[in-house]
Amino acid sequence: MIDMISTDKLVKAPDTNESRNMWADYCELQCLVADGKKIDQDQLSSIAIKSYDFSEYSARREKNKKEKLTTILTDVYARVKQRNQLLGDKYPFEIDADEQLSLKTDDLSGINRLYLLLLCASNLGYMKAVNGLTSDFEVVSLLYMRKLFPSMNFKLFGSSNTNTCLREGDVINDAKLKDRIVSLSKFISINCHEDLVISIRSDNKGDGGLDLVGVRPMGDERKSIPVIFGQCACSPEQWADKQQSISENHWSKYLRTWETSFQRYIFIPIWYMNSEKQFEDELKINGCVVVDRLRLLNMADDDFITKCITI
């Protein structure tokens, strides 16, 4: 996974107004590409200062920027310590008394490698390629839901997953969206609006915004059974808007959504926690259960990595 990181892209540090968790991710990524897989605050500060090109600023503004950066990095390392405290052995980094962050020198466990996968999936802008990461993240989300609800049947609905670990029965894999929606309606025991579904263009091979679906059979052939819709969103900027794509209102044009009640899950590989150990911005949550990096790792075990990773 370290080979996925683009050192050319990584020279650009986050803006000083960016989330401290985004900065903590940047610190971890810089650690992965640093000599000896180690980095401290001074080194990180030097990298950030170079990326801001202070030649455009007066000496006074440069000093103010450096002072602000020092404050930011103090907060950033507090977030790194928070991750270490909450994850324990699941965290692949170590931080010493001198504030030096380093990758664990011993062989990384499967769940340590899973953390690195989620870290990279959260920072696609710093990666050389993204398809393998997004596909693997969908499989992580699938494995998570199967462990969270072992009595339910889950499948991926996304149209572009390239993960070779997937097996028959893991995916609703019709090529055309309109055919896949018909298969979906049968899987979740909800009638579809056939006149509208058939009008979908045959060259539309998208997923309609749905990545994962789960059902719980109730011992008979009737409708109205528990249904879960899930969306996997790697972008820290776009995940909040993507919640709409799994809403009943969005899918009511294709499915008779009133025939049951949906529960919605949004999966994000980012670390979405503030210093008080709550969500960074609860107002962004819109009728969904949020499953972020911490929750994924809390449920995962070493077996996850062997069943999901292809990079």
Short mmCIF file of C-alpha atoms in Angstrom, two decimals:
data_model
loop_
_atom_site.label_atom_id
_atom_site.label_comp_id
_atom_site.label_asym_id
_atom_site.label_seq_id
_atom_site.Cartn_x
_atom_site.Cartn_y
_atom_site.Cartn_z
CA MET A 1 0.00 0.00 0.00
CA ILE A 2 2.89 2.37 0.66
CA ASP A 3 3.75 2.08 -3.03
CA MET A 4 0.31 3.56 -3.78
CA ILE A 5 1.31 6.92 -2.26
CA SER A 6 2.50 9.57 -4.70
CA THR A 7 5.43 11.45 -3.16
CA ASP A 8 4.99 14.12 -5.85
CA LYS A 9 1.43 14.83 -4.71
CA LEU A 10 2.35 14.59 -1.04
CA VAL A 11 4.58 17.69 -1.20
CA LYS A 12 1.38 19.76 -1.00
CA ALA A 13 0.30 20.03 2.63
CA PRO A 14 -3.36 20.57 3.61
CA ASP A 15 -4.52 24.13 3.99
CA THR A 16 -4.23 25.54 7.50
CA ASN A 17 -8.05 25.69 7.70
CA GLU A 18 -8.48 21.99 6.93
CA SER A 19 -9.73 19.46 9.48
CA ARG A 20 -7.17 18.42 12.07
CA ASN A 21 -7.97 14.81 11.21
CA MET A 22 -6.99 15.49 7.60
CA TRP A 23 -3.74 16.88 8.97
CA ALA A 24 -3.27 13.79 11.15
CA ASP A 25 -3.72 11.63 8.03
CA TYR A 26 -1.13 13.78 6.25
CA CYS A 27 1.27 13.22 9.13
CA GLU A 28 0.77 9.45 8.92
CA LEU A 29 1.24 9.45 5.14
CA GLN A 30 4.44 11.47 5.45
CA CYS A 31 5.65 8.96 8.05
CA LEU A 32 5.09 6.12 5.58
CA VAL A 33 7.28 7.72 2.91
CA ALA A 34 9.93 9.19 5.25
CA ASP A 35 13.41 7.73 5.66
CA GLY A 36 13.24 5.02 8.29
CA LYS A 37 9.44 5.40 8.36
CA LYS A 38 9.80 8.07 11.09
CA ILE A 39 8.82 11.74 11.31
CA ASP A 40 8.58 14.39 14.04
CA GLN A 41 6.85 17.76 14.33
CA ASP A 42 9.87 19.75 13.14
CA GLN A 43 10.20 17.65 10.00
CA LEU A 44 6.50 17.90 9.27
CA SER A 45 6.60 21.65 9.83
CA SER A 46 9.48 22.02 7.38
CA ILE A 47 7.59 20.04 4.72
CA ALA A 48 4.45 22.16 5.19
CA ILE A 49 6.35 25.45 5.12
CA LYS A 50 8.01 24.53 1.82
CA SER A 51 4.67 23.65 0.30
CA TYR A 52 3.19 27.08 1.13
CA ASP A 53 5.87 28.98 -0.85
CA PHE A 54 6.45 31.81 1.59
CA SER A 55 8.24 33.85 -1.07
CA GLU A 56 4.85 35.45 -1.72
CA TYR A 57 4.61 36.74 1.84
CA SER A 58 6.27 39.44 3.84
CA ALA A 59 8.58 38.37 6.66
CA ARG A 60 5.91 39.28 9.21
CA ARG A 61 3.22 37.25 7.50
CA GLU A 62 5.66 34.37 7.18
CA LYS A 63 6.29 34.44 10.93
CA ASN A 64 2.55 34.48 11.64
CA LYS A 65 2.05 31.53 9.33
CA LYS A 66 4.78 29.55 11.06
CA GLU A 67 3.29 30.30 14.47
CA LYS A 68 -0.14 29.17 13.27
CA LEU A 69 1.41 26.01 11.83
CA THR A 70 3.06 25.22 15.17
CA THR A 71 -0.32 25.46 16.89
CA ILE A 72 -1.91 23.27 14.23
CA LEU A 73 0.74 20.57 14.58
CA THR A 74 0.31 20.53 18.35
CA ASP A 75 -3.39 19.77 17.78
CA VAL A 76 -2.53 17.26 15.06
CA TYR A 77 -0.26 15.24 17.31
CA ALA A 78 -2.98 15.28 19.97
CA ARG A 79 -5.28 13.64 17.38
CA VAL A 80 -2.58 11.10 16.54
CA LYS A 81 -2.27 10.24 20.23
CA GLN A 82 -6.05 9.90 20.41
CA ARG A 83 -5.97 7.33 17.62
CA ASN A 84 -3.21 5.43 19.36
CA GLN A 85 -5.13 5.46 22.64
CA LEU A 86 -8.42 4.27 21.12
CA LEU A 87 -6.99 1.62 18.80
CA GLY A 88 -4.09 0.25 20.83
CA ASP A 89 -2.46 -2.66 18.97
CA LYS A 90 -4.69 -2.01 15.96
CA TYR A 91 -2.86 1.26 15.31
CA PRO A 92 0.11 0.68 12.97
CA PHE A 93 2.12 3.66 14.26
CA GLU A 94 3.95 4.44 17.47
CA ILE A 95 4.64 7.85 18.99
CA ASP A 96 7.42 8.38 21.53
CA ALA A 97 8.01 10.95 24.26
CA ASP A 98 9.81 13.22 21.78
CA GLU A 99 6.72 13.38 19.55
CA GLN A 100 8.33 11.23 16.86
CA LEU A 101 5.85 9.16 14.91
CA SER A 102 7.06 5.89 13.43
CA LEU A 103 5.62 2.87 11.66
CA LYS A 104 5.79 -0.21 13.86
CA THR A 105 9.05 -2.03 13.17
CA ASP A 106 7.64 -5.52 13.76
CA ASP A 107 5.59 -7.26 11.08
CA LEU A 108 2.29 -5.47 10.71
CA SER A 109 -0.80 -7.44 11.64
CA GLY A 110 -3.69 -7.84 9.24
CA ILE A 111 -5.66 -5.18 11.06
CA ASN A 112 -2.64 -2.82 10.98
CA ARG A 113 -2.61 -3.21 7.21
CA LEU A 114 -6.35 -2.64 7.14
CA TYR A 115 -5.79 0.69 8.91
CA LEU A 116 -3.32 1.68 6.17
CA LEU A 117 -5.87 0.69 3.52
CA LEU A 118 -8.48 2.96 5.12
CA LEU A 119 -5.91 5.74 5.49
CA CYS A 120 -5.07 5.58 1.79
CA ALA A 121 -8.75 5.34 0.80
CA SER A 122 -9.39 8.53 2.78
CA ASN A 123 -6.72 10.39 0.84
CA LEU A 124 -7.22 9.50 -2.80
CA GLY A 125 -5.78 12.85 -3.84
CA TYR A 126 -2.37 11.68 -2.63
CA MET A 127 -2.56 8.29 -4.34
CA LYS A 128 -1.18 7.14 -7.70
CA ALA A 129 -4.37 5.22 -8.52
CA VAL A 130 -7.78 4.96 -6.88
CA ASN A 131 -9.82 2.10 -8.41
CA GLY A 132 -8.27 -0.68 -6.33
CA LEU A 133 -8.68 1.34 -3.14
CA THR A 134 -12.34 2.18 -3.67
CA SER A 135 -13.15 -1.40 -4.64
CA ASP A 136 -11.37 -2.79 -1.59
CA PHE A 137 -13.18 -0.30 0.64
CA GLU A 138 -16.54 -1.54 -0.63
CA VAL A 139 -15.53 -5.09 0.27
CA VAL A 140 -14.44 -3.94 3.76
CA SER A 141 -17.90 -2.40 4.20
CA LEU A 142 -19.54 -5.64 3.02
CA LEU A 143 -17.51 -7.70 5.51
CA TYR A 144 -18.33 -5.23 8.28
CA MET A 145 -22.08 -5.52 7.74
CA ARG A 146 -21.94 -9.29 7.58
CA LYS A 147 -20.21 -9.30 10.95
CA LEU A 148 -22.52 -6.67 12.44
CA PHE A 149 -25.68 -8.46 11.26
CA PRO A 150 -24.78 -12.15 10.78
CA SER A 151 -28.41 -13.16 10.26
CA MET A 152 -28.80 -10.84 7.26
CA ASN A 153 -27.87 -11.45 3.63
CA PHE A 154 -25.68 -8.72 2.12
CA LYS A 155 -24.56 -8.11 -1.45
CA LEU A 156 -22.68 -5.38 -3.27
CA PHE A 157 -24.72 -3.45 -5.81
CA GLY A 158 -21.96 -1.17 -7.10
CA SER A 159 -21.22 -1.48 -10.80
CA SER A 160 -17.45 -1.04 -11.00
CA ASN A 161 -15.87 -3.19 -8.29
CA THR A 162 -12.60 -4.74 -9.49
CA ASN A 163 -11.81 -6.72 -6.33
CA THR A 164 -10.85 -10.29 -7.25
CA CYS A 165 -11.67 -11.61 -3.77
CA LEU A 166 -15.39 -11.37 -4.51
CA ARG A 167 -17.23 -14.62 -5.15
CA GLU A 168 -20.52 -15.59 -6.73
CA GLY A 169 -23.29 -14.42 -4.46
CA ASP A 170 -21.33 -11.39 -3.19
CA VAL A 171 -22.58 -9.09 -5.95
CA ILE A 172 -25.76 -8.28 -7.87
CA ASN A 173 -23.79 -8.33 -11.07
CA ASP A 174 -26.14 -7.70 -14.00
CA ALA A 175 -24.32 -5.47 -16.47
CA LYS A 176 -27.13 -2.99 -17.15
CA LEU A 177 -28.57 -0.81 -14.40
CA LYS A 178 -32.15 -1.58 -15.36
CA ASP A 179 -31.50 -5.32 -15.16
CA ARG A 180 -29.71 -4.90 -11.85
CA ILE A 181 -32.65 -2.97 -10.41
CA VAL A 182 -34.98 -5.83 -11.36
CA SER A 183 -32.63 -8.25 -9.57
CA LEU A 184 -32.51 -5.86 -6.62
CA SER A 185 -36.31 -5.73 -6.35
CA LYS A 186 -36.44 -9.53 -6.19
CA PHE A 187 -33.64 -9.68 -3.63
CA ILE A 188 -35.31 -7.23 -1.25
CA SER A 189 -38.89 -8.42 -1.99
CA ILE A 190 -40.11 -5.04 -3.19
CA ASN A 191 -41.92 -4.50 -6.48
CA CYS A 192 -40.31 -2.17 -9.00
CA HIS A 193 -41.96 0.37 -11.27
CA GLU A 194 -41.48 -1.66 -14.43
CA ASP A 195 -42.49 1.13 -16.81
CA LEU A 196 -39.85 3.45 -15.36
CA VAL A 197 -37.14 0.83 -14.98
CA ILE A 198 -37.49 -0.35 -18.57
CA SER A 199 -37.01 3.24 -19.75
CA ILE A 200 -33.47 3.39 -18.30
CA ARG A 201 -30.97 3.56 -21.14
CA SER A 202 -29.41 0.21 -21.99
CA ASP A 203 -25.94 1.76 -21.99
CA ASN A 204 -26.38 2.89 -18.38
CA LYS A 205 -24.17 0.55 -16.39
CA GLY A 206 -24.01 2.70 -13.26
CA ASP A 207 -25.28 1.85 -9.79
CA GLY A 208 -27.80 4.63 -9.17
CA GLY A 209 -25.87 5.62 -6.05
CA LEU A 210 -26.32 2.33 -4.18
CA ASP A 211 -23.23 0.33 -3.17
CA LEU A 212 -24.48 -2.28 -0.71
CA VAL A 213 -27.81 -3.89 0.13
CA GLY A 214 -28.89 -6.25 2.89
CA VAL A 215 -32.08 -8.16 3.72
CA ARG A 216 -33.35 -10.30 6.60
CA PRO A 217 -35.77 -13.04 5.49
CA MET A 218 -38.57 -13.62 8.02
CA GLY A 219 -39.60 -17.21 7.30
CA ASP A 220 -42.27 -16.64 4.68
CA GLU A 221 -42.65 -15.44 1.10
CA ARG A 222 -44.37 -12.14 1.90
CA LYS A 223 -43.04 -8.66 1.36
CA SER A 224 -42.16 -6.08 4.03
CA ILE A 225 -38.89 -7.48 5.38
CA PRO A 226 -35.95 -5.60 6.94
CA VAL A 227 -33.85 -3.85 4.26
CA ILE A 228 -30.54 -1.99 4.55
CA PHE A 229 -29.10 0.30 1.87
CA GLY A 230 -25.45 1.32 2.09
CA GLN A 231 -23.24 3.88 0.36
CA CYS A 232 -19.43 3.84 0.46
CA ALA A 233 -17.91 7.31 0.18
CA CYS A 234 -14.18 7.93 0.30
CA SER A 235 -14.27 11.69 -0.28
CA PRO A 236 -14.22 13.78 2.92
CA GLU A 237 -15.92 16.57 0.96
CA GLN A 238 -18.66 14.57 -0.77
CA TRP A 239 -19.81 11.89 1.66
CA ALA A 240 -22.48 14.06 3.29
CA ASP A 241 -24.21 14.74 -0.06
CA LYS A 242 -23.97 11.08 -1.07
CA GLN A 243 -26.35 10.13 1.74
CA GLN A 244 -29.20 11.31 -0.47
CA SER A 245 -28.40 8.62 -3.05
CA ILE A 246 -29.61 5.86 -0.71
CA SER A 247 -32.74 7.65 0.52
CA GLU A 248 -36.20 6.18 0.04
CA ASN A 249 -37.15 9.33 -1.85
CA HIS A 250 -34.33 8.76 -4.36
CA TRP A 251 -35.19 5.10 -4.95
CA SER A 252 -38.97 5.55 -4.97
CA LYS A 253 -38.84 6.31 -8.69
CA TYR A 254 -37.66 2.75 -9.31
CA LEU A 255 -39.02 0.78 -6.33
CA ARG A 256 -42.26 0.77 -4.35
CA THR A 257 -40.40 1.84 -1.25
CA TRP A 258 -43.57 2.15 0.82
CA GLU A 259 -43.80 -1.64 0.95
CA THR A 260 -41.21 -1.75 3.75
CA SER A 261 -38.93 0.45 5.87
CA PHE A 262 -35.28 1.07 5.02
CA GLN A 263 -32.29 1.62 7.26
CA ARG A 264 -29.45 3.54 5.68
CA TYR A 265 -25.69 3.24 6.32
CA ILE A 266 -22.95 5.52 5.05
CA PHE A 267 -19.42 4.08 5.15
CA ILE A 268 -16.52 6.51 5.25
CA PRO A 269 -12.84 5.52 5.66
CA ILE A 270 -12.03 8.86 7.27
CA TRP A 271 -11.44 9.32 10.99
CA TYR A 272 -14.54 11.36 11.79
CA MET A 273 -13.99 12.25 15.44
CA ASN A 274 -13.30 15.51 17.25
CA SER A 275 -11.19 16.05 20.35
CA GLU A 276 -14.23 15.25 22.55
CA LYS A 277 -14.54 11.82 20.86
CA GLN A 278 -17.78 12.78 19.11
CA PHE A 279 -18.49 13.19 15.39
CA GLU A 280 -16.76 16.21 13.90
CA ASP A 281 -20.02 17.66 12.57
CA GLU A 282 -23.23 15.86 13.49
CA LEU A 283 -25.25 18.24 11.31
CA LYS A 284 -23.83 16.48 8.24
CA ILE A 285 -25.53 13.23 9.25
CA ASN A 286 -28.80 12.93 7.35
CA GLY A 287 -30.88 9.92 8.36
CA CYS A 288 -27.95 7.49 8.10
CA VAL A 289 -25.88 5.40 10.46
CA VAL A 290 -22.29 6.58 10.02
CA VAL A 291 -19.57 3.93 9.97
CA ASP A 292 -16.16 5.62 9.97
CA ARG A 293 -12.58 4.35 10.25
CA LEU A 294 -12.76 3.75 14.00
CA ARG A 295 -16.01 1.79 13.81
CA LEU A 296 -14.73 -0.31 10.92
CA LEU A 297 -11.58 -1.19 12.85
CA ASN A 298 -13.46 -1.89 16.08
CA MET A 299 -15.47 -4.61 14.33
CA ALA A 300 -12.70 -5.93 12.06
CA ASP A 301 -10.24 -8.73 12.68
CA ASP A 302 -7.10 -9.93 10.87
CA ASP A 303 -9.26 -12.05 8.57
CA PHE A 304 -10.71 -8.92 6.95
CA ILE A 305 -7.51 -8.11 5.11
CA THR A 306 -7.20 -11.53 3.44
CA LYS A 307 -10.76 -11.25 2.16
CA CYS A 308 -10.67 -7.71 0.84
CA ILE A 309 -7.26 -6.51 -0.23
CA THR A 310 -6.05 -6.72 -3.81
CA ILE A 311 -3.45 -3.92 -3.82
#
